[in-house]
Backbone as ProteinMPNN parsed JSONL, in Angstrom:
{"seq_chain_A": "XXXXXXXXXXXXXXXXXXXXXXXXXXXXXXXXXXXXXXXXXXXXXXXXXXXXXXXXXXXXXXXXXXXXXXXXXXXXXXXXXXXXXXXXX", "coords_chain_A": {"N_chain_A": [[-5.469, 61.006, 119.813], [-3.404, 60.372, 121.319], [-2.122, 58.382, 123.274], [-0.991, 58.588, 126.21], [0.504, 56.623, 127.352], [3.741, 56.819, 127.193], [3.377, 59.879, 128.184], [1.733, 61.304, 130.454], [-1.262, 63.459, 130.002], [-1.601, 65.974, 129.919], [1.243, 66.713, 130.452], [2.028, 65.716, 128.032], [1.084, 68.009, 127.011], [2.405, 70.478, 127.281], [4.655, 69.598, 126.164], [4.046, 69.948, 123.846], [3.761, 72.35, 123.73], [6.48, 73.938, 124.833], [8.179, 75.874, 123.198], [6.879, 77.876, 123.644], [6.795, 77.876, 126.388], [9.339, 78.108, 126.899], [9.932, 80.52, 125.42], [8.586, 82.675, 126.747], [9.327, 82.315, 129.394], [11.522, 84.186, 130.754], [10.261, 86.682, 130.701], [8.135, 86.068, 132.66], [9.444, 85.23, 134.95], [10.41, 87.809, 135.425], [8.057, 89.288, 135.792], [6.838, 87.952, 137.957], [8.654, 88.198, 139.849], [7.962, 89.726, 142.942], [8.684, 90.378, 145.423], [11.568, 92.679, 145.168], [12.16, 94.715, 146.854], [13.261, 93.316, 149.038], [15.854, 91.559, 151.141], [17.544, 89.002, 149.008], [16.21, 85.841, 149.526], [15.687, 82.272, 150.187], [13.019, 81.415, 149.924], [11.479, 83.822, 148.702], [12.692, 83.074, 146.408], [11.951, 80.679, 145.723], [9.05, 80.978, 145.719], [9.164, 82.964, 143.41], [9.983, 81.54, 141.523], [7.789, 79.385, 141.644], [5.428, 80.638, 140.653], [6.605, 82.215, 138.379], [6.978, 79.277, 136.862], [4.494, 78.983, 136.903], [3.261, 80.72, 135.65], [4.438, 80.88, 133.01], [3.886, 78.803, 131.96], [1.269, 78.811, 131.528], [0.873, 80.832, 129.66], [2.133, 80.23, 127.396], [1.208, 77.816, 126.96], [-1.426, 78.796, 125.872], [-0.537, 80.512, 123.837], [0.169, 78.588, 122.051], [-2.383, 77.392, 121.425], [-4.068, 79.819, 120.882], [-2.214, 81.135, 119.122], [0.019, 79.852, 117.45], [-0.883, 77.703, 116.531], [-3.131, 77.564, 114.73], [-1.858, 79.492, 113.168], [0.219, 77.039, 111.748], [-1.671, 75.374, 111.414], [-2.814, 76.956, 108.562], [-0.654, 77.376, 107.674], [-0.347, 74.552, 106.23], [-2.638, 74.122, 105.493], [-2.306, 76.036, 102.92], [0.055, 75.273, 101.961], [-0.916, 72.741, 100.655], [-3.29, 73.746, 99.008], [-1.365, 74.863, 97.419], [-0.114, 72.997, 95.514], [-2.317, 72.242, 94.419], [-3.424, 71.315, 90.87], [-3.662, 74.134, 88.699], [-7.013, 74.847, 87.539], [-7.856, 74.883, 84.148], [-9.739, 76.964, 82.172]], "CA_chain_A": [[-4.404, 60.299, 119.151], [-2.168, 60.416, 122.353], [-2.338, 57.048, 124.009], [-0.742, 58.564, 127.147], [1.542, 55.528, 127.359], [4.674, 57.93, 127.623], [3.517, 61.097, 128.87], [0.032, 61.438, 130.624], [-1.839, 64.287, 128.878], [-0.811, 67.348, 130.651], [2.821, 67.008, 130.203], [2.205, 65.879, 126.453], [0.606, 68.893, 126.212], [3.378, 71.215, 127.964], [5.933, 69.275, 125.633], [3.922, 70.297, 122.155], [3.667, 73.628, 123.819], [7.1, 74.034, 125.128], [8.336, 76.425, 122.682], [5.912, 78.746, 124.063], [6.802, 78.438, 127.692], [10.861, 78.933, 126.673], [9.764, 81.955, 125.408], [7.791, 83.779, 127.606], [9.803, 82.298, 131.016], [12.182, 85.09, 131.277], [9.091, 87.62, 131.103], [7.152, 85.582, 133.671], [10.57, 85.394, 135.861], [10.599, 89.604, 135.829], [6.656, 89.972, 136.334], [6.743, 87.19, 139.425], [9.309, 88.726, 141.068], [7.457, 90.631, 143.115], [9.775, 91.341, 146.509], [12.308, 93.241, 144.751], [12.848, 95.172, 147.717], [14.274, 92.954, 150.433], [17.232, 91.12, 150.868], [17.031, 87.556, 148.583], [16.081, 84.368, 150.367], [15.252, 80.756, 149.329], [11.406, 81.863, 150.102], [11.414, 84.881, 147.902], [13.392, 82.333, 145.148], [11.073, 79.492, 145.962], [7.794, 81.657, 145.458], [9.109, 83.543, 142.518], [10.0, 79.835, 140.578], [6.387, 78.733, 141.659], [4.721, 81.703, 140.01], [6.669, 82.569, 137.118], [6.423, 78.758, 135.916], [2.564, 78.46, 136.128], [2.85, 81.953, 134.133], [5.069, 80.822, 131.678], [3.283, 77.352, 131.143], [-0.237, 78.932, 130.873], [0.998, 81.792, 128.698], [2.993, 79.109, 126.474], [-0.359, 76.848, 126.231], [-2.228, 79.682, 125.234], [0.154, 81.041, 122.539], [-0.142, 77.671, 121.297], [-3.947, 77.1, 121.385], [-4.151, 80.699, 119.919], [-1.441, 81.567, 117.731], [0.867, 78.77, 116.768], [-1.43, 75.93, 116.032], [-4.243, 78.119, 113.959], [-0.852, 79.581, 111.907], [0.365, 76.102, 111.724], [-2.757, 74.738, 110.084], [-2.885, 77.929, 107.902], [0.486, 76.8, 106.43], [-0.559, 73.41, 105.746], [-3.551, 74.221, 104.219], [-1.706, 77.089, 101.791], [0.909, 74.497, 100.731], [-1.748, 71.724, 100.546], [-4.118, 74.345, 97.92], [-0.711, 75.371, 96.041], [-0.058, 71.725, 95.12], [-3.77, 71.526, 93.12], [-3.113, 71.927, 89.746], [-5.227, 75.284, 88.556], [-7.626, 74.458, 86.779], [-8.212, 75.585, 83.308], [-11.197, 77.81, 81.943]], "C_chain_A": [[-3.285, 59.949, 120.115], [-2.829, 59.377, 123.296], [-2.023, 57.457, 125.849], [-0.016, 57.404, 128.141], [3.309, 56.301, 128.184], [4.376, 58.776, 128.31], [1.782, 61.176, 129.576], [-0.084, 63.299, 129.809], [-1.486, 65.61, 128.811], [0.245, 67.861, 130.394], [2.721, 66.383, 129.176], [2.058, 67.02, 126.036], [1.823, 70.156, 126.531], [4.466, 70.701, 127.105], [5.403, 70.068, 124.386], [4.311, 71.894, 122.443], [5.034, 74.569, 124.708], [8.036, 75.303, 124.55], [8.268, 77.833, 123.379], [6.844, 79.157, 125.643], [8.308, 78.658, 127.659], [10.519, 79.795, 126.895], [9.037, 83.005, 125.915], [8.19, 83.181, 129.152], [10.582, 83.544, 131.226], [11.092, 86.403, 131.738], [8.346, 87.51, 132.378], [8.046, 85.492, 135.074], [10.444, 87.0, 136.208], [9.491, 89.871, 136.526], [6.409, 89.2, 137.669], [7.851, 87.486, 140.38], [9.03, 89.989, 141.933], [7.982, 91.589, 144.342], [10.969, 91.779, 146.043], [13.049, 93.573, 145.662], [13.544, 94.397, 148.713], [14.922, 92.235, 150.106], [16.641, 89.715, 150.216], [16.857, 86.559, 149.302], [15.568, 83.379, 149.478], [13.611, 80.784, 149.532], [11.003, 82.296, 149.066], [11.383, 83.798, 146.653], [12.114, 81.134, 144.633], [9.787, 80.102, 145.192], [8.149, 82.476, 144.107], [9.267, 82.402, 141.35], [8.964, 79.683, 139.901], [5.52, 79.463, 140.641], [4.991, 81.634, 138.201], [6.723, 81.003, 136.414], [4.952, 78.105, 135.577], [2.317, 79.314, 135.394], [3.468, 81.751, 133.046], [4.192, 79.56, 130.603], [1.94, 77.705, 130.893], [-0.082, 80.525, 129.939], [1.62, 80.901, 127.323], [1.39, 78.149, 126.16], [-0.946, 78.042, 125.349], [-1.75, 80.574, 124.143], [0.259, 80.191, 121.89], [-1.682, 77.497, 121.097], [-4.32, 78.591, 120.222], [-3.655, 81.204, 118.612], [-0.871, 80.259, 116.91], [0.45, 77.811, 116.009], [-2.305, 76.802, 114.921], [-3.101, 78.787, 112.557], [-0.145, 78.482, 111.42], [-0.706, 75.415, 110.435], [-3.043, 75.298, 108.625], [-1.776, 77.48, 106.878], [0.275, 75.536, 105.672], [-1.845, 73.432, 104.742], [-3.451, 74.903, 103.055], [-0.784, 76.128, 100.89], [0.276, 73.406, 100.421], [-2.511, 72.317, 98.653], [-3.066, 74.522, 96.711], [-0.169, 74.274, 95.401], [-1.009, 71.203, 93.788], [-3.238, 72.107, 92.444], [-3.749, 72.925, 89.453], [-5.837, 74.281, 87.279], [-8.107, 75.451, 85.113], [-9.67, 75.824, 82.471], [-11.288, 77.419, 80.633]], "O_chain_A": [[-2.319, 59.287, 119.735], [-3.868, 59.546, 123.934], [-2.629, 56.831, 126.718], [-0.022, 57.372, 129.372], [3.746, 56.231, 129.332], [5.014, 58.762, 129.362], [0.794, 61.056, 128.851], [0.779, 64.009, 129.295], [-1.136, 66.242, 127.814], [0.45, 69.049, 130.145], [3.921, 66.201, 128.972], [2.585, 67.397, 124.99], [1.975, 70.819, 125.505], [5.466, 71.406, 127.238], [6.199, 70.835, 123.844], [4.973, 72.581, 121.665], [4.777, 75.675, 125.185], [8.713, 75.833, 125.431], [9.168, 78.64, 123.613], [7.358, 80.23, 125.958], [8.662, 79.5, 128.485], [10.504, 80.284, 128.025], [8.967, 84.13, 125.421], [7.463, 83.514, 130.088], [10.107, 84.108, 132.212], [11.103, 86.961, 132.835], [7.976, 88.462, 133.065], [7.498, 85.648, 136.165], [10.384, 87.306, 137.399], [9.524, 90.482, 137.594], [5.761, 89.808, 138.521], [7.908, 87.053, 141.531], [9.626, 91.056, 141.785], [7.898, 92.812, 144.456], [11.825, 91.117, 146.629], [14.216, 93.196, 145.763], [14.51, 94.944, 149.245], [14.941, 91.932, 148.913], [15.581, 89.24, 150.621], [17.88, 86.441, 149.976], [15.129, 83.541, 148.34], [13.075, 79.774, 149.076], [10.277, 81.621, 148.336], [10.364, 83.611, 145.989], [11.61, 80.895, 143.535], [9.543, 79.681, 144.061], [7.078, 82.718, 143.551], [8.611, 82.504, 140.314], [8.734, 79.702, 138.692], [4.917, 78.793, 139.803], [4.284, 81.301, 137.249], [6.516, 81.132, 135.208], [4.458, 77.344, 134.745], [1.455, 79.202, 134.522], [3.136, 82.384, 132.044], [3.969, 79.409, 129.402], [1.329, 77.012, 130.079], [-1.089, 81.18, 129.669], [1.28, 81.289, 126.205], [0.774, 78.033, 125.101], [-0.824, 78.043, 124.124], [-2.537, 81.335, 123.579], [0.509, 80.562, 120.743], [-1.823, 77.552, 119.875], [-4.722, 78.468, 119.065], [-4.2, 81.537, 117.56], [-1.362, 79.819, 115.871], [1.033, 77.194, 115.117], [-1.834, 76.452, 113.839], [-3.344, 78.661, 111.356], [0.35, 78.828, 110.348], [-0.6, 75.126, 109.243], [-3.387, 74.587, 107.681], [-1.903, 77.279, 105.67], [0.702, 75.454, 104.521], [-1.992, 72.939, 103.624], [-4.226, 74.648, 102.134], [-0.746, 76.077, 99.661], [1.003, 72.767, 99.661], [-2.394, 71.734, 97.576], [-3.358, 74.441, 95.518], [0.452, 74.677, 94.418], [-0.844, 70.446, 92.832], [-2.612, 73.134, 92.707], [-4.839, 72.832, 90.017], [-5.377, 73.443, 86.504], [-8.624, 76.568, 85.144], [-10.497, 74.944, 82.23], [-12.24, 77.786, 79.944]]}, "name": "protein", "num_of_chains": 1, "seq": "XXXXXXXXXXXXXXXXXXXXXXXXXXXXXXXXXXXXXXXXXXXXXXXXXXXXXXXXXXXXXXXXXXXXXXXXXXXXXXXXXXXXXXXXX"}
């Protein structure tokens, strides 16, 4: 359904699933920082960026692919069924 006109497919898909990678960047910022110990540099900074946002954006897809979209449809199909009239016996 995505023409890829605006966004090629990748970064459509990183926008639906954006939510996701908000919320799990600060996590992916703590777990990719992995030189703790030495003094900070634009290396360290650079390489901890790189990391924690390919972990945030493939933890964010995949909380969409798994959770979000499958509870998503779940709602639509619950308020879709409570719409039919019941039927009487």
């Amino acid at each position: 359904a995505h023409s890829g006109r605006v966004a090629p497919r990748p970064l459509a898909f990183v926008g639906v699933a954006s939510y996701g990678v908000f919320l799990y960047h600060q996590l992916a910022i703590g777990l990719c920082d992995l030189d703790r110990a030495s003094p900070p540099s634009w290396t360290n900074l650079a390489r901890t960026a790189a990391l924690a946002l390919a972990l945030s954006v493939l933890v964010g897809q995949t909380s969409w692919v798994a959770i979000e979209r499958p509870l998503m449809r779940l709602a639509v199909r619950s308020k879709l069924s409570a719409r039919r009239p019941m039927r009487s016996m």
